[in-house]
Amino acid sequence: MPEKPKAPGPAGLISWRMMTQGQLNFIDSLARQYGPVARFRFGGMQYFVLSHPDHVLRILQENIANYTKETHQYWLLKQIMGNSLLTGDGSLWQQRRRLIQPAFQRRQLEHVAEQTVAATDAVVTRWRTFLESGVEFDVVEELVQLALRVIGQILFSTDLIHEAPAVGAAVSTINAAGAWDWNTLKSFLPILNRPYRQASDRLEELIRSLISQRRDEGALRADLLSALVQARDEETGQPLSDQEIRNEAMTLLLAGHDTTAHHLSWTFLLLARNPGAVAKLHGELSEVLGGRPPTLEDLPRLTYTRMIVEESMRLYPPIWVIPRRAIAGDEASGFQIPAGSYVVLSIYNLQRDPQWWSEPEEFRPERFDRSISAPPRAGAYAPFGWGPRTCVGAQFAMVESQLILARLAQHFTWELAPNHPIVPEGLTTLRPRKGIRIRLADRPGNDTLEKATSGDAT
Ligand code: HEM
C-alpha cells in the first residue's frame, strides 16, 4: 500500500513559539492555518492537532484500542490520582468503568440536585452582602468554592471548604500538567516543593480517614464514597482495595469540580455580554419556578437554561483538548499518523468550526433548541468526550450546572467590572487566566422569591 502523505504544519522546532504565545493560541492558530490535521514537533516527538468530527469518532470510538493515555498530561495526573478510571487504560479502565458507572445512575441525581441547591443557597446569602456593599469580586473563585462544596457533599457527605487550599494546590498542578510551556516545567516542581507536599499530604490524610470511617460505619450513606466501598466486580465479586478507593475518590474530587466551576464561570461571562439571553432566562425562571427553588423535576421544563449551558460548553469547552498516543500507525483525513505519535483532539476548534456551526463565534443558545434545530453532526460537539470513555459525570455536571445557574439567576443579574481583561488560557481546563470580575445587581422583580434557606454565608 502506498504511504499516506504527511500532514501539513510548521517546519522545524516550534517550541519557542508555543512557549511564548500560549498553547491555546498556538493550537488554535495551527487548526485555523493548516485545517483539520496539523502536524508539529515538540521535544523530539511528533504531534497532530486534529479537529474534524470524524477524528473524534475514529480515535475515541472506532479505533479506541489503538490510542492510549500515555501522554505527559496523563502521566502527571497519575502522580496525584494514581491509576484510576480517568488515568487508566485497557483492562484496568474496563474493570473500573464497570464498577463505578452504576454509582452515577439517575437515582443518584436527586441527591446531586438537593446538595447543589443547598450549597447554592449559601452562596446566595453570601452574595447578598456583596450586592449590598457593591463590591466587585472574582466570580471564578466563588464558583470554584461552590463546586468544591457540591462535590464534597456528593462524594463524601462532607463540607470541603476548609480543604480549599490543599485541593487548590492539587488542581493547579494538574492544570500545569496540561500545558506545553513553562508551566509544564513548573508543574514538576510543586511535586518536589514543601508547601505542595504538605497540602497534598493533608488531602491524602483526609481521604484515607474518610474511607476508614466509612468502612467502620458500614457504608450506608447516599454518597459516591459509599458506592465505591460497596462496589463489587460483577465477574469476580471483588471489592476495591483502600488504595483503589483512594485513587478513585481523588479522581472524582479533582475531575468533578474544576471543570464545572470553569464552565459556569464562562457562562457568567457570556450572559454578562448577552442581555437578550438573560431576559429570556429570567422569563423562563419566572414562568417555571415562580420564585421557588429549582428541583431535579423542573429541569425538563427549564429548556432555555439547558440551551445556555450547552452553548456555553460549545464556545468554552472546559476540557478543550483531549490527548492520546497512537500505538500503531493510523490515518486521519487521508494523512498518516505514525505509530508512537501524539494526537491532540481540539474540541475547542471542532466546536467553533464554521463547517458545522453557523456564525460559530456567536453565543446563540437557540442552536440547541431541539424543536427548531437539527442535532449537531456526530462528533462535532464533544464537551464530555465521546464513545466508551465519555465523561462518567456528565449527567451530574449537567444537573449541577443548570441548577446553579437557575438559582443564582433567580436572585441576581451581573455586569463585568470595567477594564478587567478576560484572558482565556488553555491548561488542562480552559480558564480565564486573570479571573472574571463582576458586580452584582438585584434582579428586577425578585421580591417574589422565596428566600435562600441557608444562613451559612461563609
Ligand atoms: C462541566 C463539567 C465536566 C466536563 C466538561 C467534563 C469533561 C470530561 C471529558 C472531556 C472527559 C473525557 C476525557 C478523555 O477522554 O481523555 C471526561 C472524563 C471523565 N470525567 Fe468528566 N467532565 C465534567 C464533569 C465531571 C464530573 C462532575 C465528574 C465526577 C463527579 C467527572 C469525572 C470524570 C471521570 C471519572 C472521567 C473518566 C471517564 C473514563 O475514562 O471512563 N467529570 N470528563
Short mmCIF file of C-alpha atoms and ligand atoms in Angstrom, two decimals:
data_model
loop_
_atom_site.label_atom_id
_atom_site.label_comp_id
_atom_site.label_asym_id
_atom_site.label_seq_id
_atom_site.Cartn_x
_atom_site.Cartn_y
_atom_site.Cartn_z
CA MET A 1 0.00 0.00 0.00
CA PRO A 2 1.38 3.45 -0.86
CA GLU A 3 2.31 5.51 2.17
CA LYS A 4 -0.18 8.20 3.14
CA PRO A 5 1.00 11.80 2.74
CA LYS A 6 2.41 13.76 5.65
CA ALA A 7 0.11 16.29 7.23
CA PRO A 8 0.96 19.99 6.80
CA GLY A 9 2.36 22.02 9.65
CA PRO A 10 5.08 24.42 10.74
CA ALA A 11 8.63 23.36 9.93
CA GLY A 12 11.39 22.86 12.47
CA LEU A 13 11.32 23.30 16.19
CA ILE A 14 8.42 25.46 17.22
CA SER A 15 8.84 25.09 20.97
CA TRP A 16 9.65 28.76 21.40
CA ARG A 17 6.51 29.87 19.60
CA MET A 18 4.39 27.63 21.78
CA MET A 19 6.05 28.77 24.95
CA THR A 20 5.63 32.43 24.20
CA GLN A 21 2.18 32.59 22.64
CA GLY A 22 0.46 30.15 25.00
CA GLN A 23 -0.87 26.83 23.84
CA LEU A 24 -4.49 27.87 23.31
CA ASN A 25 -3.38 30.44 20.74
CA PHE A 26 -0.84 28.02 19.35
CA ILE A 27 -3.26 25.10 18.85
CA ASP A 28 -5.99 27.45 17.62
CA SER A 29 -3.69 29.10 15.07
CA LEU A 30 -2.45 25.70 13.78
CA ALA A 31 -6.00 24.42 13.32
CA ARG A 32 -7.07 27.63 11.57
CA GLN A 33 -3.98 27.81 9.35
CA TYR A 34 -3.49 24.16 8.36
CA GLY A 35 -7.02 22.72 8.65
CA PRO A 36 -8.29 19.60 10.41
CA VAL A 37 -4.92 17.80 10.57
CA ALA A 38 -1.88 19.86 11.58
CA ARG A 39 1.50 18.37 12.45
CA PHE A 40 4.20 19.83 14.68
CA ARG A 41 7.25 18.63 16.57
CA PHE A 42 7.90 19.28 20.22
CA GLY A 43 10.67 17.89 22.40
CA GLY A 44 11.68 15.46 19.64
CA MET A 45 8.15 14.00 19.39
CA GLN A 46 5.59 14.27 16.66
CA TYR A 47 2.18 15.79 17.48
CA PHE A 48 -1.02 16.05 15.43
CA VAL A 49 -3.71 18.60 16.14
CA LEU A 50 -6.96 17.02 14.94
CA SER A 51 -10.20 18.95 14.67
CA HIS A 52 -12.63 17.10 12.41
CA PRO A 53 -15.70 15.29 13.80
CA ASP A 54 -14.53 12.08 12.06
CA HIS A 55 -11.35 12.19 14.14
CA VAL A 56 -13.40 12.22 17.33
CA LEU A 57 -15.32 9.18 16.14
CA ARG A 58 -12.18 7.37 14.98
CA ILE A 59 -9.95 7.97 17.99
CA LEU A 60 -12.49 7.83 20.79
CA GLN A 61 -14.68 5.09 19.39
CA GLU A 62 -13.91 3.08 16.23
CA ASN A 63 -10.19 2.64 16.77
CA ILE A 64 -10.13 3.32 20.51
CA ALA A 65 -7.89 0.31 21.27
CA ASN A 66 -5.10 1.94 19.27
CA TYR A 67 -4.97 5.10 21.40
CA THR A 68 -3.64 5.16 24.95
CA LYS A 69 -3.43 7.82 27.62
CA GLU A 70 0.36 7.52 27.75
CA THR A 71 0.84 11.24 27.35
CA HIS A 72 2.68 13.66 29.58
CA GLN A 73 -0.61 15.20 30.73
CA TYR A 74 -2.00 11.89 31.94
CA TRP A 75 1.38 10.91 33.40
CA LEU A 76 1.23 13.93 35.67
CA LEU A 77 -2.40 13.36 36.57
CA LYS A 78 -1.38 9.87 37.63
CA GLN A 79 1.14 11.28 40.10
CA ILE A 80 -1.80 12.74 42.00
CA MET A 81 -4.69 10.41 41.19
CA GLY A 82 -2.82 7.14 40.78
CA ASN A 83 -4.28 4.52 38.44
CA SER A 84 -7.98 5.31 38.17
CA LEU A 85 -10.99 5.40 35.91
CA LEU A 86 -9.70 8.64 34.40
CA THR A 87 -5.99 7.87 34.11
CA GLY A 88 -6.00 4.11 33.45
CA ASP A 89 -6.06 2.23 30.16
CA GLY A 90 -7.04 -1.22 28.87
CA SER A 91 -8.35 -3.84 31.27
CA LEU A 92 -7.89 -1.67 34.38
CA TRP A 93 -10.09 1.00 32.83
CA GLN A 94 -12.71 -1.56 31.72
CA GLN A 95 -12.94 -3.06 35.18
CA ARG A 96 -13.21 0.36 36.88
CA ARG A 97 -15.82 1.64 34.47
CA ARG A 98 -17.96 -1.47 35.06
CA LEU A 99 -17.63 -0.98 38.78
CA ILE A 100 -18.08 2.77 39.06
CA GLN A 101 -20.60 3.66 36.37
CA PRO A 102 -23.59 2.28 38.37
CA ALA A 103 -22.86 4.87 41.09
CA PHE A 104 -23.67 7.59 38.54
CA GLN A 105 -27.14 6.36 37.71
CA ARG A 106 -30.25 8.50 37.51
CA ARG A 107 -31.44 7.73 41.02
CA GLN A 108 -28.34 9.47 42.39
CA LEU A 109 -29.30 12.66 40.60
CA GLU A 110 -31.91 13.53 43.21
CA HIS A 111 -29.15 13.66 45.80
CA VAL A 112 -26.93 15.73 43.48
CA ALA A 113 -29.79 18.18 42.91
CA GLU A 114 -30.57 18.62 46.60
CA GLN A 115 -26.94 19.14 47.55
CA THR A 116 -26.43 21.59 44.69
CA VAL A 117 -29.38 23.79 45.60
CA ALA A 118 -28.45 23.77 49.30
CA ALA A 119 -24.85 24.80 48.56
CA THR A 120 -26.03 27.46 46.09
CA ASP A 121 -28.38 28.93 48.67
CA ALA A 122 -25.40 29.50 50.95
CA VAL A 123 -23.77 31.42 48.08
CA VAL A 124 -26.93 33.47 47.57
CA THR A 125 -26.76 34.54 51.20
CA ARG A 126 -23.10 35.46 50.84
CA TRP A 127 -23.62 37.31 47.56
CA ARG A 128 -26.39 39.41 49.14
CA THR A 129 -23.64 41.06 51.22
CA PHE A 130 -21.62 41.67 48.01
CA LEU A 131 -24.70 43.19 46.44
CA GLU A 132 -25.34 45.48 49.39
CA SER A 133 -21.76 46.72 49.53
CA GLY A 134 -21.49 46.99 45.74
CA VAL A 135 -18.07 45.27 45.67
CA GLU A 136 -16.51 43.75 42.58
CA PHE A 137 -15.32 40.19 43.01
CA ASP A 138 -13.86 37.30 41.05
CA VAL A 139 -16.75 35.01 40.16
CA VAL A 140 -14.34 32.20 39.23
CA GLU A 141 -13.06 31.94 42.79
CA GLU A 142 -16.60 31.91 44.10
CA LEU A 143 -17.75 29.22 41.69
CA VAL A 144 -14.70 27.05 42.37
CA GLN A 145 -15.59 27.12 46.07
CA LEU A 146 -19.22 26.36 45.34
CA ALA A 147 -18.36 23.43 43.07
CA LEU A 148 -15.93 22.14 45.70
CA ARG A 149 -18.69 22.23 48.30
CA VAL A 150 -21.06 20.36 46.00
CA ILE A 151 -18.55 17.63 45.13
CA GLY A 152 -17.61 17.37 48.82
CA GLN A 153 -21.22 16.56 49.65
CA ILE A 154 -21.83 14.27 46.67
CA LEU A 155 -18.62 12.35 47.18
CA PHE A 156 -18.01 12.35 50.92
CA SER A 157 -21.08 13.97 52.58
CA THR A 158 -18.56 16.50 53.93
CA ASP A 159 -18.08 20.24 53.59
CA LEU A 160 -14.67 20.57 51.95
CA ILE A 161 -14.47 24.33 52.12
CA HIS A 162 -11.71 24.22 54.72
CA GLU A 163 -9.69 21.97 52.44
CA ALA A 164 -9.81 24.50 49.60
CA PRO A 165 -6.07 25.38 49.83
CA ALA A 166 -4.99 21.72 49.65
CA VAL A 167 -7.41 20.96 46.81
CA GLY A 168 -6.34 24.16 45.06
CA ALA A 169 -2.68 23.09 45.16
CA ALA A 170 -3.55 19.74 43.55
CA VAL A 171 -5.70 21.45 40.92
CA SER A 172 -3.01 23.92 39.91
CA THR A 173 -0.51 21.10 39.48
CA ILE A 174 -2.99 19.23 37.33
CA ASN A 175 -3.55 22.33 35.28
CA ALA A 176 0.10 22.99 34.77
CA ALA A 177 0.29 19.39 33.54
CA GLY A 178 -1.99 20.36 30.72
CA ALA A 179 0.44 22.92 29.37
CA TRP A 180 3.29 22.51 26.92
CA ASP A 181 5.08 25.62 28.01
CA TRP A 182 6.94 26.94 31.02
CA ASN A 183 4.00 25.79 33.07
CA THR A 184 4.88 22.19 32.29
CA LEU A 185 8.31 22.66 33.78
CA LYS A 186 6.82 24.45 36.73
CA SER A 187 4.30 21.64 37.17
CA PHE A 188 7.03 19.18 38.04
CA LEU A 189 8.42 21.45 40.70
CA PRO A 190 5.43 21.56 43.05
CA ILE A 191 5.63 17.80 43.45
CA LEU A 192 9.06 18.37 44.94
CA ASN A 193 8.33 21.53 46.87
CA ARG A 194 7.40 21.53 50.54
CA PRO A 195 4.17 23.58 50.64
CA TYR A 196 2.74 21.50 47.82
CA ARG A 197 3.72 18.27 49.52
CA GLN A 198 2.22 19.45 52.78
CA ALA A 199 -1.03 20.37 51.02
CA SER A 200 -1.20 17.07 49.20
CA ASP A 201 -0.37 15.11 52.39
CA ARG A 202 -3.28 16.87 54.07
CA LEU A 203 -5.64 15.87 51.26
CA GLU A 204 -4.33 12.33 51.30
CA GLU A 205 -4.83 12.06 55.05
CA LEU A 206 -8.37 13.40 54.79
CA ILE A 207 -9.40 10.98 52.03
CA ARG A 208 -7.88 8.00 53.82
CA SER A 209 -9.58 8.87 57.09
CA LEU A 210 -12.93 9.29 55.33
CA ILE A 211 -12.50 5.86 53.74
CA SER A 212 -11.73 4.13 57.03
CA GLN A 213 -14.56 5.98 58.78
CA ARG A 214 -16.94 4.85 56.08
CA ARG A 215 -15.80 1.23 56.33
CA ASP A 216 -16.45 1.37 60.09
CA GLU A 217 -19.90 2.84 59.54
CA GLY A 218 -20.86 0.07 57.13
CA ALA A 219 -21.27 2.38 54.12
CA LEU A 220 -24.90 3.36 54.35
CA ARG A 221 -24.84 6.91 53.03
CA ALA A 222 -26.14 8.16 49.68
CA ASP A 223 -22.76 9.47 48.53
CA LEU A 224 -20.21 8.25 45.96
CA LEU A 225 -17.75 7.11 48.62
CA SER A 226 -20.31 4.64 49.95
CA ALA A 227 -20.92 3.45 46.40
CA LEU A 228 -17.16 2.89 45.95
CA VAL A 229 -16.91 1.00 49.24
CA GLN A 230 -19.88 -1.20 48.34
CA ALA A 231 -18.97 -1.79 44.69
CA ARG A 232 -18.25 -5.41 43.67
CA ASP A 233 -16.86 -6.57 40.35
CA GLU A 234 -19.69 -8.39 38.60
CA GLU A 235 -17.30 -11.06 37.27
CA THR A 236 -15.01 -11.66 40.24
CA GLY A 237 -17.14 -10.36 43.12
CA GLN A 238 -14.04 -8.46 44.35
CA PRO A 239 -14.39 -5.11 46.16
CA LEU A 240 -11.98 -2.22 45.61
CA SER A 241 -9.00 -2.05 47.98
CA ASP A 242 -8.43 1.06 50.14
CA GLN A 243 -5.73 2.24 47.74
CA GLU A 244 -8.05 1.82 44.74
CA ILE A 245 -10.85 3.70 46.51
CA ARG A 246 -8.37 6.45 47.39
CA ASN A 247 -7.39 6.79 43.72
CA GLU A 248 -10.98 6.92 42.52
CA ALA A 249 -12.05 9.34 45.26
CA MET A 250 -9.14 11.68 44.48
CA THR A 251 -10.01 11.47 40.77
CA LEU A 252 -13.69 12.25 41.27
CA LEU A 253 -12.88 15.08 43.66
CA LEU A 254 -10.50 16.77 41.25
CA ALA A 255 -12.20 15.93 37.92
CA GLY A 256 -15.62 16.70 39.37
CA HIS A 257 -15.36 20.33 40.40
CA ASP A 258 -12.75 22.35 38.49
CA THR A 259 -14.47 21.57 35.16
CA THR A 260 -17.94 22.53 36.38
CA ALA A 261 -16.68 25.67 38.12
CA HIS A 262 -14.93 26.93 34.99
CA HIS A 263 -17.84 26.05 32.77
CA LEU A 264 -20.12 28.15 34.99
CA SER A 265 -17.61 30.99 35.06
CA TRP A 266 -17.62 31.19 31.26
CA THR A 267 -21.41 31.10 31.37
CA PHE A 268 -21.38 34.13 33.66
CA LEU A 269 -19.15 35.94 31.17
CA LEU A 270 -21.35 35.07 28.20
CA LEU A 271 -24.53 36.15 29.96
CA ALA A 272 -22.97 39.44 31.07
CA ARG A 273 -22.33 40.12 27.38
CA ASN A 274 -25.75 38.97 26.17
CA PRO A 275 -28.61 40.80 27.91
CA GLY A 276 -31.13 39.34 25.45
CA ALA A 277 -30.32 35.82 26.66
CA VAL A 278 -30.57 36.97 30.28
CA ALA A 279 -34.05 38.36 29.69
CA LYS A 280 -35.17 35.05 28.16
CA LEU A 281 -33.61 33.13 31.02
CA HIS A 282 -35.42 35.28 33.58
CA GLY A 283 -38.68 34.79 31.71
CA GLU A 284 -38.28 31.03 31.84
CA LEU A 285 -37.31 31.01 35.51
CA SER A 286 -40.34 33.10 36.49
CA GLU A 287 -42.69 31.00 34.41
CA VAL A 288 -41.47 27.58 35.51
CA LEU A 289 -40.41 28.27 39.09
CA GLY A 290 -42.33 31.37 40.06
CA GLY A 291 -39.81 32.17 42.78
CA ARG A 292 -39.36 28.78 44.43
CA PRO A 293 -36.03 26.91 44.35
CA PRO A 294 -35.49 24.63 41.33
CA THR A 295 -35.56 20.84 41.70
CA LEU A 296 -34.49 17.92 39.53
CA GLU A 297 -38.08 17.51 38.31
CA ASP A 298 -38.07 21.09 36.97
CA LEU A 299 -35.13 20.53 34.61
CA PRO A 300 -37.09 19.13 31.64
CA ARG A 301 -39.06 22.41 31.61
CA LEU A 302 -36.02 24.66 32.05
CA THR A 303 -35.17 24.26 28.39
CA TYR A 304 -33.59 27.67 27.82
CA THR A 305 -31.39 27.16 30.89
CA ARG A 306 -30.18 23.89 29.34
CA MET A 307 -29.55 25.59 25.98
CA ILE A 308 -27.41 28.26 27.67
CA VAL A 309 -25.36 25.57 29.40
CA GLU A 310 -24.87 23.62 26.17
CA GLU A 311 -23.96 26.69 24.15
CA SER A 312 -21.52 27.86 26.79
CA MET A 313 -19.80 24.44 26.68
CA ARG A 314 -19.58 24.76 22.90
CA LEU A 315 -17.76 28.08 22.98
CA TYR A 316 -15.72 27.32 26.10
CA PRO A 317 -15.35 23.55 26.48
CA PRO A 318 -13.73 23.13 29.93
CA ILE A 319 -11.76 20.16 28.56
CA TRP A 320 -10.69 21.93 25.40
CA VAL A 321 -8.23 19.29 24.12
CA ILE A 322 -8.17 15.52 24.54
CA PRO A 323 -4.68 14.00 24.23
CA ARG A 324 -3.82 10.42 23.23
CA ARG A 325 -0.84 8.41 21.93
CA ALA A 326 -1.12 6.13 18.89
CA ILE A 327 0.15 2.56 19.45
CA ALA A 328 0.15 1.52 15.78
CA GLY A 329 0.08 3.77 12.73
CA ASP A 330 -3.28 5.15 11.67
CA GLU A 331 -4.62 7.81 9.36
CA ALA A 332 -6.68 10.97 9.75
CA SER A 333 -8.40 12.62 6.77
CA GLY A 334 -6.02 10.72 4.49
CA PHE A 335 -2.83 11.82 6.31
CA GLN A 336 -0.53 9.42 8.12
CA ILE A 337 -0.45 9.23 11.91
CA PRO A 338 2.75 7.28 12.61
CA ALA A 339 2.99 4.72 15.43
CA GLY A 340 4.06 6.35 18.71
CA SER A 341 2.99 9.87 17.78
CA TYR A 342 0.72 12.03 19.92
CA VAL A 343 -2.68 13.24 18.86
CA VAL A 344 -4.44 16.24 20.35
CA LEU A 345 -8.16 16.37 19.60
CA SER A 346 -9.01 20.05 19.69
CA ILE A 347 -12.57 20.17 20.98
CA TYR A 348 -12.23 23.95 21.07
CA ASN A 349 -11.65 24.19 17.30
CA LEU A 350 -14.12 21.47 16.42
CA GLN A 351 -16.88 23.35 18.23
CA ARG A 352 -16.03 26.66 16.55
CA ASP A 353 -15.71 25.32 13.02
CA PRO A 354 -17.98 27.20 10.55
CA GLN A 355 -18.42 23.96 8.60
CA TRP A 356 -20.56 22.57 11.44
CA TRP A 357 -21.73 25.72 13.21
CA SER A 358 -23.18 28.82 11.57
CA GLU A 359 -21.65 32.05 12.93
CA PRO A 360 -19.64 29.92 15.32
CA GLU A 361 -18.21 32.76 17.39
CA GLU A 362 -21.70 34.00 18.30
CA PHE A 363 -23.35 32.99 21.57
CA ARG A 364 -26.67 31.62 20.40
CA PRO A 365 -28.34 29.16 22.81
CA GLU A 366 -31.17 28.64 20.28
CA ARG A 367 -28.90 26.40 18.21
CA PHE A 368 -29.56 23.79 20.91
CA ASP A 369 -33.34 24.22 20.69
CA ARG A 370 -34.35 20.69 19.75
CA SER A 371 -37.72 21.85 18.41
CA ILE A 372 -36.18 24.04 15.68
CA SER A 373 -32.55 22.93 15.16
CA ALA A 374 -31.18 19.61 13.99
CA PRO A 375 -28.76 17.98 16.44
CA PRO A 376 -25.08 18.67 15.69
CA ARG A 377 -23.26 16.32 13.33
CA ALA A 378 -21.92 13.24 15.19
CA GLY A 379 -18.54 14.14 16.67
CA ALA A 380 -18.92 17.92 16.14
CA TYR A 381 -19.96 18.57 19.74
CA ALA A 382 -17.95 16.71 22.35
CA PRO A 383 -17.55 18.73 25.59
CA PHE A 384 -17.79 15.48 27.57
CA GLY A 385 -15.62 13.46 25.19
CA TRP A 386 -17.06 10.65 23.10
CA GLY A 387 -17.56 6.87 22.97
CA PRO A 388 -16.86 4.38 25.75
CA ARG A 389 -14.70 6.87 27.69
CA THR A 390 -17.17 9.68 27.64
CA CYS A 391 -17.34 11.59 30.94
CA VAL A 392 -18.86 9.39 33.62
CA GLY A 393 -20.02 12.50 35.50
CA ALA A 394 -21.69 14.21 32.51
CA GLN A 395 -25.24 13.91 33.83
CA PHE A 396 -24.16 15.06 37.28
CA ALA A 397 -22.41 18.04 35.74
CA MET A 398 -25.44 18.96 33.63
CA VAL A 399 -27.80 18.80 36.61
CA GLU A 400 -25.41 20.77 38.78
CA SER A 401 -24.73 23.46 36.17
CA GLN A 402 -28.37 24.05 35.32
CA LEU A 403 -29.46 24.24 38.94
CA ILE A 404 -26.65 26.59 39.99
CA LEU A 405 -27.28 28.86 37.03
CA ALA A 406 -31.04 28.87 37.60
CA ARG A 407 -30.75 29.55 41.32
CA LEU A 408 -28.20 32.37 41.00
CA ALA A 409 -30.03 33.97 38.07
CA GLN A 410 -33.26 33.88 40.09
CA HIS A 411 -31.62 36.24 42.57
CA PHE A 412 -29.11 38.34 40.67
CA THR A 413 -28.04 39.94 37.46
CA TRP A 414 -24.40 40.86 37.00
CA GLU A 415 -22.15 43.05 34.92
CA LEU A 416 -18.47 42.76 34.12
CA ALA A 417 -16.06 45.00 36.01
CA PRO A 418 -14.79 47.63 33.58
CA ASN A 419 -11.17 47.45 32.41
CA HIS A 420 -10.64 43.91 33.61
CA PRO A 421 -9.13 41.87 30.77
CA ILE A 422 -10.57 38.42 30.08
CA VAL A 423 -7.70 36.16 29.01
CA PRO A 424 -8.64 32.59 28.05
CA GLU A 425 -5.88 30.16 28.91
CA GLY A 426 -5.79 26.55 27.78
CA LEU A 427 -4.30 24.39 30.53
CA THR A 428 -5.89 21.05 31.46
CA THR A 429 -9.08 23.07 31.76
CA LEU A 430 -9.89 26.16 29.74
CA ARG A 431 -9.82 29.00 32.24
CA PRO A 432 -9.70 32.79 32.39
CA ARG A 433 -6.11 33.48 33.46
CA LYS A 434 -6.96 36.66 35.35
CA GLY A 435 -10.36 35.55 36.59
CA ILE A 436 -13.68 37.21 35.73
CA ARG A 437 -14.53 40.20 37.90
CA ILE A 438 -18.18 41.08 38.21
CA ARG A 439 -20.51 43.35 40.15
CA LEU A 440 -23.99 42.15 41.14
CA ALA A 441 -27.28 43.91 40.65
CA ASP A 442 -30.60 42.87 42.13
CA ARG A 443 -32.77 41.05 39.68
CA PRO A 444 -35.79 43.19 38.84
CA GLY A 445 -38.93 41.73 40.41
CA ASN A 446 -37.18 39.18 42.57
CA ASP A 447 -39.09 40.31 45.66
CA THR A 448 -41.45 37.42 44.99
CA LEU A 449 -38.61 34.95 45.53
CA GLU A 450 -38.62 32.52 48.36
CA LYS A 451 -35.55 33.46 50.33
CA ALA A 452 -32.48 31.22 50.37
CA THR A 453 -32.92 28.82 53.25
CA SER A 454 -29.34 28.57 54.47
CA GLY A 455 -27.98 31.24 56.74
CA ASP A 456 -24.41 29.98 56.24
CA ALA A 457 -22.62 32.81 54.49
CA THR A 458 -19.05 31.54 54.72
C1 HEM B 1 -18.68 20.52 33.02
C2 HEM B 1 -18.16 19.51 33.65
C3 HEM B 1 -17.33 18.41 33.05
C4 HEM B 1 -16.72 18.35 31.82
C5 HEM B 1 -16.73 19.38 30.71
C6 HEM B 1 -16.06 17.05 31.76
C7 HEM B 1 -15.36 16.61 30.64
C8 HEM B 1 -14.80 15.34 30.53
C9 HEM B 1 -14.15 14.83 29.36
C10 HEM B 1 -13.96 15.59 28.04
C11 HEM B 1 -13.76 13.57 29.63
C12 HEM B 1 -13.03 12.61 28.66
C13 HEM B 1 -11.52 12.73 28.84
C14 HEM B 1 -10.74 11.85 27.86
O1 HEM B 1 -11.35 11.10 27.09
O2 HEM B 1 -9.50 11.95 27.87
C15 HEM B 1 -14.13 13.27 30.99
C16 HEM B 1 -13.88 12.08 31.63
C17 HEM B 1 -14.16 11.86 32.96
N1 HEM B 1 -14.84 12.71 33.82
FE1 HEM B 1 -15.64 14.49 33.35
N2 HEM B 1 -16.27 16.39 32.93
C18 HEM B 1 -17.06 17.17 33.74
C19 HEM B 1 -17.52 16.84 35.00
C20 HEM B 1 -17.22 15.68 35.68
C21 HEM B 1 -17.75 15.32 36.97
C22 HEM B 1 -18.80 16.14 37.76
C23 HEM B 1 -17.16 14.13 37.32
C24 HEM B 1 -17.33 13.28 38.55
C25 HEM B 1 -18.04 13.58 39.61
C26 HEM B 1 -16.28 13.74 36.23
C27 HEM B 1 -15.48 12.62 36.21
C28 HEM B 1 -14.88 12.13 35.07
C29 HEM B 1 -14.20 10.82 35.02
C30 HEM B 1 -14.00 9.85 36.17
C31 HEM B 1 -13.77 10.66 33.68
C32 HEM B 1 -13.06 9.44 33.09
C33 HEM B 1 -14.09 8.52 32.44
C34 HEM B 1 -13.47 7.32 31.73
O3 HEM B 1 -12.40 7.42 31.16
O4 HEM B 1 -14.15 6.27 31.71
N3 HEM B 1 -16.36 14.70 35.25
N4 HEM B 1 -14.78 14.38 31.53
#
